[in-house]
Tab-separated table of C-alpha atoms in Angstrom:
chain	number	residue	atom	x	y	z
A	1	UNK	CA	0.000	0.000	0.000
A	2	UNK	CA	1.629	3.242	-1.455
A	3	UNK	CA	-0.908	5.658	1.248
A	4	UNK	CA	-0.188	6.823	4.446
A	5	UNK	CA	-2.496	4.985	6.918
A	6	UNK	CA	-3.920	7.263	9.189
A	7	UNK	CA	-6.528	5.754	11.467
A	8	UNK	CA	-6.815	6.734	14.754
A	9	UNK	CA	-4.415	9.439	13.747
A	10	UNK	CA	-5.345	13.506	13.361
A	11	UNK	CA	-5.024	13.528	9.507
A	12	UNK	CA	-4.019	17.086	10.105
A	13	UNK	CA	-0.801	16.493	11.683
A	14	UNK	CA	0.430	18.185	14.598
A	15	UNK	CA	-1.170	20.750	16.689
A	16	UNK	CA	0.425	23.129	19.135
A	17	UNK	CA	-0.857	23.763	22.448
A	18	UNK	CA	-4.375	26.352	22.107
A	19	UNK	CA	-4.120	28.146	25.070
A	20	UNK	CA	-0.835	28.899	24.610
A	21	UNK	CA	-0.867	30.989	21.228
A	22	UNK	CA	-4.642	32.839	22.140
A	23	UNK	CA	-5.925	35.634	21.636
A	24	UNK	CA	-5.532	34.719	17.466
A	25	UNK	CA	-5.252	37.626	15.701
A	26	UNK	CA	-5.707	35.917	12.427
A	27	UNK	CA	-8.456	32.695	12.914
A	28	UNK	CA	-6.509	28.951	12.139
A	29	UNK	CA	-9.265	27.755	10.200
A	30	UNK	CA	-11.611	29.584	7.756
A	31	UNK	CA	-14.623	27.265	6.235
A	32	UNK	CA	-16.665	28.340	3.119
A	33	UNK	CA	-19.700	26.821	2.875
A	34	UNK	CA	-20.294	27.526	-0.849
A	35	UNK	CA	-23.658	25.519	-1.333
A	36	UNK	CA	-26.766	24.600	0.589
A	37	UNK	CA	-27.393	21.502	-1.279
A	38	UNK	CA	-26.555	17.603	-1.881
A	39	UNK	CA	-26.420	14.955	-4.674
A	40	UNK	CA	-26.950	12.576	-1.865
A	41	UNK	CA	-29.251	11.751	0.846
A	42	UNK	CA	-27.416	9.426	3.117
A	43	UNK	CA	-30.227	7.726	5.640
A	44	UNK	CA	-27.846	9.408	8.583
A	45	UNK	CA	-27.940	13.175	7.169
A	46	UNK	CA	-30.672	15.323	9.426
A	47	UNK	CA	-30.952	16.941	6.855
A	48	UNK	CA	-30.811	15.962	2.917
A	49	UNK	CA	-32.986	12.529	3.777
A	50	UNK	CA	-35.934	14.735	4.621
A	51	UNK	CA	-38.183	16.725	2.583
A	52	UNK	CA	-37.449	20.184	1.706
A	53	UNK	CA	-40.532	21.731	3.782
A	54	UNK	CA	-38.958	19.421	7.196
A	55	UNK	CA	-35.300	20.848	6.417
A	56	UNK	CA	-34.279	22.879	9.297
A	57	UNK	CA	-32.994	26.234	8.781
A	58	UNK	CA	-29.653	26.782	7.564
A	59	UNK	CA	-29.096	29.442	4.677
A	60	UNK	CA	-31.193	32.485	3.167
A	61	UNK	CA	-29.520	31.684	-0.423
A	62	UNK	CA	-28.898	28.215	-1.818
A	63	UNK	CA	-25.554	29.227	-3.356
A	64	UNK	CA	-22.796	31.920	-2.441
A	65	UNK	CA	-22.400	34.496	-5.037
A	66	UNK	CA	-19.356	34.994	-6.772
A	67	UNK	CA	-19.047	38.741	-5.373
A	68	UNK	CA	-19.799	37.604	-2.329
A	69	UNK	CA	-16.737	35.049	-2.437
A	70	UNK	CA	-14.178	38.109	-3.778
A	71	UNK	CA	-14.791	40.457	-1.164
A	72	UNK	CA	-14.620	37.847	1.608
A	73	UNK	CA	-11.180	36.765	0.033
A	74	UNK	CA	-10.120	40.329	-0.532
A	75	UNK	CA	-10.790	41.134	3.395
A	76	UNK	CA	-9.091	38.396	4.489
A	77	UNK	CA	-5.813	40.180	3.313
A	78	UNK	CA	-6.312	42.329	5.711
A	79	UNK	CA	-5.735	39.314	8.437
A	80	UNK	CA	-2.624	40.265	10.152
A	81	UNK	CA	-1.459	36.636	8.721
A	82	UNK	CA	-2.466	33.901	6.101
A	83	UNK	CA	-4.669	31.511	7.804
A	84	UNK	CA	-3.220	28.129	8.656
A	85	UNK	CA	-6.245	26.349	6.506
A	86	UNK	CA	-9.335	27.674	3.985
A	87	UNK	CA	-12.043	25.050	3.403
A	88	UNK	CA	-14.362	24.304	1.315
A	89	UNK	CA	-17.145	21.903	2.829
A	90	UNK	CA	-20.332	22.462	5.032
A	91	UNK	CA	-24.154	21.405	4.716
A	92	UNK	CA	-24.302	19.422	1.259
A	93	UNK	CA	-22.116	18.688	-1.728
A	94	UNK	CA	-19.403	21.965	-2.322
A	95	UNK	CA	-18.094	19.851	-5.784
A	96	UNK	CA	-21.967	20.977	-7.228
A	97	UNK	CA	-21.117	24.670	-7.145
A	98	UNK	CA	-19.820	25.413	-10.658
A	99	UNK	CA	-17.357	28.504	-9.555
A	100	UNK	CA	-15.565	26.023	-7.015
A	101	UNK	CA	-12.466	25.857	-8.854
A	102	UNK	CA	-12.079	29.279	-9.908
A	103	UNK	CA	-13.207	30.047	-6.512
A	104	UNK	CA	-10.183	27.915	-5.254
A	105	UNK	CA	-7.601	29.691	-7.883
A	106	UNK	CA	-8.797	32.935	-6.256
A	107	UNK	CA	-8.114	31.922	-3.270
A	108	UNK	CA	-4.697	30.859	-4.137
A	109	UNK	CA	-3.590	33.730	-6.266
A	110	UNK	CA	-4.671	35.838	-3.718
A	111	UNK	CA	-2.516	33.756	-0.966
A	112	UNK	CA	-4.578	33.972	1.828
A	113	UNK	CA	-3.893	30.334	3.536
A	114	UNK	CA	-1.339	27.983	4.088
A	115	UNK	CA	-3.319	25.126	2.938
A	116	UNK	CA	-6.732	24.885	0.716
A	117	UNK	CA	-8.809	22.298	1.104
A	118	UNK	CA	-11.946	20.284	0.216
A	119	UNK	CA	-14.208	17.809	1.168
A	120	UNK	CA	-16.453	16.013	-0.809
A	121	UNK	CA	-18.091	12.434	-1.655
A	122	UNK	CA	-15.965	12.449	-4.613
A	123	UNK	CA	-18.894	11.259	-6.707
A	124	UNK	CA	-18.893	13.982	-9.582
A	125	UNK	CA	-15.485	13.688	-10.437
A	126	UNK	CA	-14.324	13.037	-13.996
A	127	UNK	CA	-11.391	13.966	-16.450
A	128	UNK	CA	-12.659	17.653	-16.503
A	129	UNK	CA	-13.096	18.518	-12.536
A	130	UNK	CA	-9.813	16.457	-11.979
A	131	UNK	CA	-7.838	18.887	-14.201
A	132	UNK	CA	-9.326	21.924	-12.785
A	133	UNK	CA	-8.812	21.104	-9.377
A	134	UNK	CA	-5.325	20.467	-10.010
A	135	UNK	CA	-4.984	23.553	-11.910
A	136	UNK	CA	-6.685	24.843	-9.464
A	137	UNK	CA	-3.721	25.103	-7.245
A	138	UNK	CA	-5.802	22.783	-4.701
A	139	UNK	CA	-4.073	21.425	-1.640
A	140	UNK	CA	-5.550	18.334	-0.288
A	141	UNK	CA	-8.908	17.262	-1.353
A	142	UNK	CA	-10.355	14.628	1.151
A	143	UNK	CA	-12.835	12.126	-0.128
A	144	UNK	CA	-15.480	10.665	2.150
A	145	UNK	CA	-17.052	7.386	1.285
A	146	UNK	CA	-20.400	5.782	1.938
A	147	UNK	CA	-19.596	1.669	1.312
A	148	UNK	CA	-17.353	-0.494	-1.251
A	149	UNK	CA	-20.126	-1.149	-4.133
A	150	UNK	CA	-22.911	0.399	-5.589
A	151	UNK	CA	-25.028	-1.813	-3.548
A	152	UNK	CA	-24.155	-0.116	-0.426
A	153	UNK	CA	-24.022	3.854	-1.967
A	154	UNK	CA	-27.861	3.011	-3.256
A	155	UNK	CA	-28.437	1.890	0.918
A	156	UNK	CA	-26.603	4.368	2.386
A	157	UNK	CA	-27.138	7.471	0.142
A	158	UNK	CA	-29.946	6.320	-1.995
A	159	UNK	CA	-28.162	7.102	-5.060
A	160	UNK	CA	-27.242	5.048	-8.185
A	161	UNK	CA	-23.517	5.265	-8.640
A	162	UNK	CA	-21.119	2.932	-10.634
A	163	UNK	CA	-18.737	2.526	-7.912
A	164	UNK	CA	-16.138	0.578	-10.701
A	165	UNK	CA	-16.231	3.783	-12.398
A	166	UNK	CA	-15.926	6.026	-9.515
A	167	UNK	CA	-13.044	4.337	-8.313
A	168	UNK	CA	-11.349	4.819	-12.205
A	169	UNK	CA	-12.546	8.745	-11.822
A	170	UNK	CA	-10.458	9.141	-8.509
A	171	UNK	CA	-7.526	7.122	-10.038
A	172	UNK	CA	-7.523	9.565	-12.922
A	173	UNK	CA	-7.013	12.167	-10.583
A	174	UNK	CA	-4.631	10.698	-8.999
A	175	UNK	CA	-2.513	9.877	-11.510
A	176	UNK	CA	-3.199	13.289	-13.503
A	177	UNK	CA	-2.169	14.799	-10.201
A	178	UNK	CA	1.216	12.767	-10.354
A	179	UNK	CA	1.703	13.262	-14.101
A	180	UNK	CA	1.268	16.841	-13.548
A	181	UNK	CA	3.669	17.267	-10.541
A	182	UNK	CA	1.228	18.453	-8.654
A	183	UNK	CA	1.284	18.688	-4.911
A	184	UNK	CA	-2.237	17.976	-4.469
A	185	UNK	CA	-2.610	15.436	-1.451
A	186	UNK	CA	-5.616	13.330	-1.629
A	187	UNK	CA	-7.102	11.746	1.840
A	188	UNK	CA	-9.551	9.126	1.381
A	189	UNK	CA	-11.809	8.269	4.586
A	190	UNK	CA	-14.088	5.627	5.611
A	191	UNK	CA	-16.758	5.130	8.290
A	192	UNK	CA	-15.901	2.234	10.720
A	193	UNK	CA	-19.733	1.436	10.415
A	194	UNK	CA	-19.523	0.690	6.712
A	195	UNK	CA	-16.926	-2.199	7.026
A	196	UNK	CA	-19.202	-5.089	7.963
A	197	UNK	CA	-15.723	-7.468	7.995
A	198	UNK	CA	-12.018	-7.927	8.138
A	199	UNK	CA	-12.371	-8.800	4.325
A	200	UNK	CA	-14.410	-5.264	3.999
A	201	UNK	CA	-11.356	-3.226	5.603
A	202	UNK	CA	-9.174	-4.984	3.827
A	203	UNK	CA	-10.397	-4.212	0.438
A	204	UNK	CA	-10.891	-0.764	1.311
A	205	UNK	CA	-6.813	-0.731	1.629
A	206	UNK	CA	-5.928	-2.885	-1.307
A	207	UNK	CA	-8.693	-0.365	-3.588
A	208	UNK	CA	-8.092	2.938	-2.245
A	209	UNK	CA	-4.308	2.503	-0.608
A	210	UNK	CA	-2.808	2.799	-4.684
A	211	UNK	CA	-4.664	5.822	-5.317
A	212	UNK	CA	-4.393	8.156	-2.467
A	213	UNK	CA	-1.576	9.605	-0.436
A	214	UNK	CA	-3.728	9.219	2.982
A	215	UNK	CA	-6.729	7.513	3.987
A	216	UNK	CA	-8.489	6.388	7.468
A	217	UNK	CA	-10.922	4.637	9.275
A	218	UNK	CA	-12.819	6.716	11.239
A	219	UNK	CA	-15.135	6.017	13.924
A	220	UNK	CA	-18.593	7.229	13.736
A	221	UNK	CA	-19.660	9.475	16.760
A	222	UNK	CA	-22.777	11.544	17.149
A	223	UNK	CA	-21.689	14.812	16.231
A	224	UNK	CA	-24.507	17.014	15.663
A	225	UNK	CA	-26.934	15.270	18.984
A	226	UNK	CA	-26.671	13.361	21.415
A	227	UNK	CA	-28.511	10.508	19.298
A	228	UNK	CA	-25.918	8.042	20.849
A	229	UNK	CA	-22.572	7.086	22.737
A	230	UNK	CA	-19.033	6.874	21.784
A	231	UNK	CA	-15.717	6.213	24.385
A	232	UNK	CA	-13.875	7.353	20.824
A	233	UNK	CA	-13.421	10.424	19.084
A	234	UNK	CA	-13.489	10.860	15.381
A	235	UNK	CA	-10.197	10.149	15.165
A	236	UNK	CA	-9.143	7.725	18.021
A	237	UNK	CA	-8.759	9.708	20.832
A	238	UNK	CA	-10.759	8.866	24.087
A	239	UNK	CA	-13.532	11.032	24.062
A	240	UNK	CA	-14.157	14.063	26.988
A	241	UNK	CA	-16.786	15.731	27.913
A	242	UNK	CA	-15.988	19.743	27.696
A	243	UNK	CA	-16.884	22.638	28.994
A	244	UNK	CA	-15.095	25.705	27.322
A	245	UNK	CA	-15.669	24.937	23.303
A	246	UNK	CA	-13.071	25.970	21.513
A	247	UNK	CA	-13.704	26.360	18.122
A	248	UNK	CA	-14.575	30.415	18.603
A	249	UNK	CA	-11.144	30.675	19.429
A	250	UNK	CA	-9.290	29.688	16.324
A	251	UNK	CA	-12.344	29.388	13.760
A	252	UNK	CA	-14.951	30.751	11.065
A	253	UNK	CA	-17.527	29.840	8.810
A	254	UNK	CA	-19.090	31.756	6.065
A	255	UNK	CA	-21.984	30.482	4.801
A	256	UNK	CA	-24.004	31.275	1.549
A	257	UNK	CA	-26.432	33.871	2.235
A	258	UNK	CA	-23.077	35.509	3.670
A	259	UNK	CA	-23.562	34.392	7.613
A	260	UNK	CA	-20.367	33.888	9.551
A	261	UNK	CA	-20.815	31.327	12.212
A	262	UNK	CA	-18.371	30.699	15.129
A	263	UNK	CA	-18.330	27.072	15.054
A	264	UNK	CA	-19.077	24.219	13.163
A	265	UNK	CA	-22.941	23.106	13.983
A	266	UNK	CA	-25.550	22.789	11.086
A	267	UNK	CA	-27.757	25.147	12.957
A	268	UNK	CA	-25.736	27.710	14.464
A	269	UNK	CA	-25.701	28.930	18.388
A	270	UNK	CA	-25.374	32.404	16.350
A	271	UNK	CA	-24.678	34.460	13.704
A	272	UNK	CA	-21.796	37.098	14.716
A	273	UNK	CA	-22.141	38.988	11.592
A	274	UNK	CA	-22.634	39.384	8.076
A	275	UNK	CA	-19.903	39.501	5.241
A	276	UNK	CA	-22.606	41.771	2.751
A	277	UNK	CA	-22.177	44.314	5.408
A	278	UNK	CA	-19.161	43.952	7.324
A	279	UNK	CA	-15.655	43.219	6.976
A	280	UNK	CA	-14.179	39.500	8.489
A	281	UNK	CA	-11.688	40.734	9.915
A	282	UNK	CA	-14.069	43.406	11.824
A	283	UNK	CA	-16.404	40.672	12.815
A	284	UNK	CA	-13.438	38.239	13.674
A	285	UNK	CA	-12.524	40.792	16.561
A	286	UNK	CA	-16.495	42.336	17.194
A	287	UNK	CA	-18.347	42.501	19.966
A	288	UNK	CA	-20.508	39.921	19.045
A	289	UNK	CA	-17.154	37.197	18.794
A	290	UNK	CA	-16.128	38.230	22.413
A	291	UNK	CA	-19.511	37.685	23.819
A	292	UNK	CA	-19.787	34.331	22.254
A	293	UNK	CA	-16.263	33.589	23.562
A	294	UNK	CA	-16.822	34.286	27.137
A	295	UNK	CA	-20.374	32.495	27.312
A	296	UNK	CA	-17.943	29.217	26.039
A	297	UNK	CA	-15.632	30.609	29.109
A	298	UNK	CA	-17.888	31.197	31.419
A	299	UNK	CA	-19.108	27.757	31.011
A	300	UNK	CA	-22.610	28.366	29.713
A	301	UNK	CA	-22.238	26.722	26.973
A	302	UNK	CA	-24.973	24.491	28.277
A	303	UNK	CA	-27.630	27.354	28.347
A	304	UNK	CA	-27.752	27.372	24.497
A	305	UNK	CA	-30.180	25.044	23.166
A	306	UNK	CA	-27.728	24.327	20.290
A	307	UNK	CA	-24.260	24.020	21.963
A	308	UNK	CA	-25.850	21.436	24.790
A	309	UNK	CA	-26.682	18.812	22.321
A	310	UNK	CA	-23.850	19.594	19.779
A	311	UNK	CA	-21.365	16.794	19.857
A	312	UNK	CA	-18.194	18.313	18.421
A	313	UNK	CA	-16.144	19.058	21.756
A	314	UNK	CA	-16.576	15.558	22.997
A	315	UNK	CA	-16.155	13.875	20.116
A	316	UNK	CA	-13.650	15.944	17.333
A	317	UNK	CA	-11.923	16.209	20.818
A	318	UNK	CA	-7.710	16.750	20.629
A	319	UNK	CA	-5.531	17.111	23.608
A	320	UNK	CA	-3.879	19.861	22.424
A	321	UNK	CA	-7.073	22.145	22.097
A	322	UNK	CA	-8.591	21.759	25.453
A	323	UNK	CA	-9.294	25.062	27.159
A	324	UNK	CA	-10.825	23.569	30.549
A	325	UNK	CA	-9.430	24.821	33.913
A	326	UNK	CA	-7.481	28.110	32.275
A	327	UNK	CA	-11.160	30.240	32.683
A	328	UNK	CA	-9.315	32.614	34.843
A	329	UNK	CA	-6.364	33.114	32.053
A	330	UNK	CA	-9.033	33.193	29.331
A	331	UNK	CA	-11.313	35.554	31.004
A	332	UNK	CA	-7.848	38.168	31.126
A	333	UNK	CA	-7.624	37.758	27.320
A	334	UNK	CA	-10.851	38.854	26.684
């Protein structure tokens, strides 16, 4: 197997110490969430398995604008430093937005992170999206999958996919990517859940281990309720409950109707501004961010409907970003 293996592993690599480099001038991570919509409708989703009417609220607009997209790269610039990592992801499919790759060459030509990255089921890709991506100037493009056949994409997803032929689209890439010299790292992961057997996991490494440079088993955990129980995080770790979240500390979303959001939730605690009206870099350091900030370090995180049955401190848990017991330090800083 040519791939890295990286279960029960942060496929991120390192991470220093939180509490030591806060207050961030400049956020770690900056997610765009380019498109409120899916190709799939996985039986797990809260979302994209129910009719439209039952959907929850998410986004005013369906899909981020292109003007919309410059001026929130242009502002970023005006981040005291690059972020560490700009991705492309959130509620649905981010491959079905059409500007994605010139969005990504914006992004790039404009240098405003270390890394770019995507996530995505991988299912649209063909010659044409492979070479754009890579032209792209794309990073790392991590590739979630639902099963090993078609059989199990049309039980998991309810789609129709021919998974021989999706595995010869991401091989393409792969070795376009090579061919090319490009630097594009490709991370394919896997739910624990969907290997039924030791043949199952096995395959998975014998198909996908030749045409990545990464790839994982995950473990599934309830991330977005408390529908269930885990002693694992996402990635390995033993899970812990939390009280200070810390993704307000080093993180942003933007969302399509132009929403930033301070953590990672489908429905969010709350919006701390707008990027139609406002600046990030404003909001990044507003009012709004420091009162979300010390109701995580005040420890009523509980209080918000939202937070109390989100499961990404317990469960996307690492060591290095705990924040419990330095409330007094924290409370200093802001």
């Amino acid at each position: 197997m040519k791939a890295k293996n990286l279960t029960n592993k942060n496929p991120g690599g390192d991470r220093q110490k939180l509490v030591e480099k806060l207050p961030l001038s400049t956020p770690y991570v900056v997610q765009i969430f380019p498109i409120y919509a899916c190709n799939f409708s996985c039986y797990y989703c809260g979302i994209f398995n129910k009719k439209k009417k039952d959907r929850f609220f998410i986004s005013d607009k369906v899909k981020m604008e292109w003007k919309l997209f410059r001026k929130f790269v242009t502002d970023m610039l005006k981040f005291p430093e690059k972020v560490k990592i700009f991705r492309f992801v959130g509620v649905g499919e981010p491959l079905l937005h059409e500007e994605l790759c010139n969005m990504i060459w914006w992004a790039k030509v404009h240098n405003v992170a270390e890394k770019i990255e995507v996530i995505t089921n991988g299912s649209l890709l063909n010659k044409d999206l492979s070479f754009n991506l890579i032209t792209s100037g794309l990073d790392r493009l991590v590739i979630s999958l639902q099963g090993l056949s078609s059989k199990d994409y049309k039980e998991v997803s309810n789609v129709n996919i021919d998974f021989n032929k999706f595995v010869e689209n991401m091989e393409y890439l792969y070795n376009l990517k090579k061919l090319k010299g490009s630097s594009l790292h490709i991370y394919v992961k896997i739910a624990d859940i969907s290997l039924k057997s030791r043949e199952d996991e096995k395959r998975f490494y014998d198909i996908f281990g030749k045409i990545s440079d990464s790839l994982a088993i995950e473990h599934i955990v309830p991330l977005h309720a408390e529908s269930g129980k885990s002693e694992k995080t996402q990635f390995g770790e033993n899970a812990k409950d939390i009280s200070i979240c810390s993704l307000p500390f080093y993180f942003l979303e933007l969302r399509p109707d132009g929403n930033i959001t301070p953590c990672y939730s489908f429905q969010a605690p709350v919006h701390v501004g707008n990027v139609y009206e406002e600046s990030i870099v404003d909001i990044w350091n507003s009012a709004k961010m420091k009162e979300f900030r010390l109701t995580m370090i005040n420890e009523h995180r509980q209080d918000i409907d939202i937070c109390k049955t989100c499961g990404m401190t317990k469960y996307r848990y690492h060591t290095e970003d705990d924040l419990d017991n330095f409330e007094e330090k924290l409370k200093k800083m802001y």
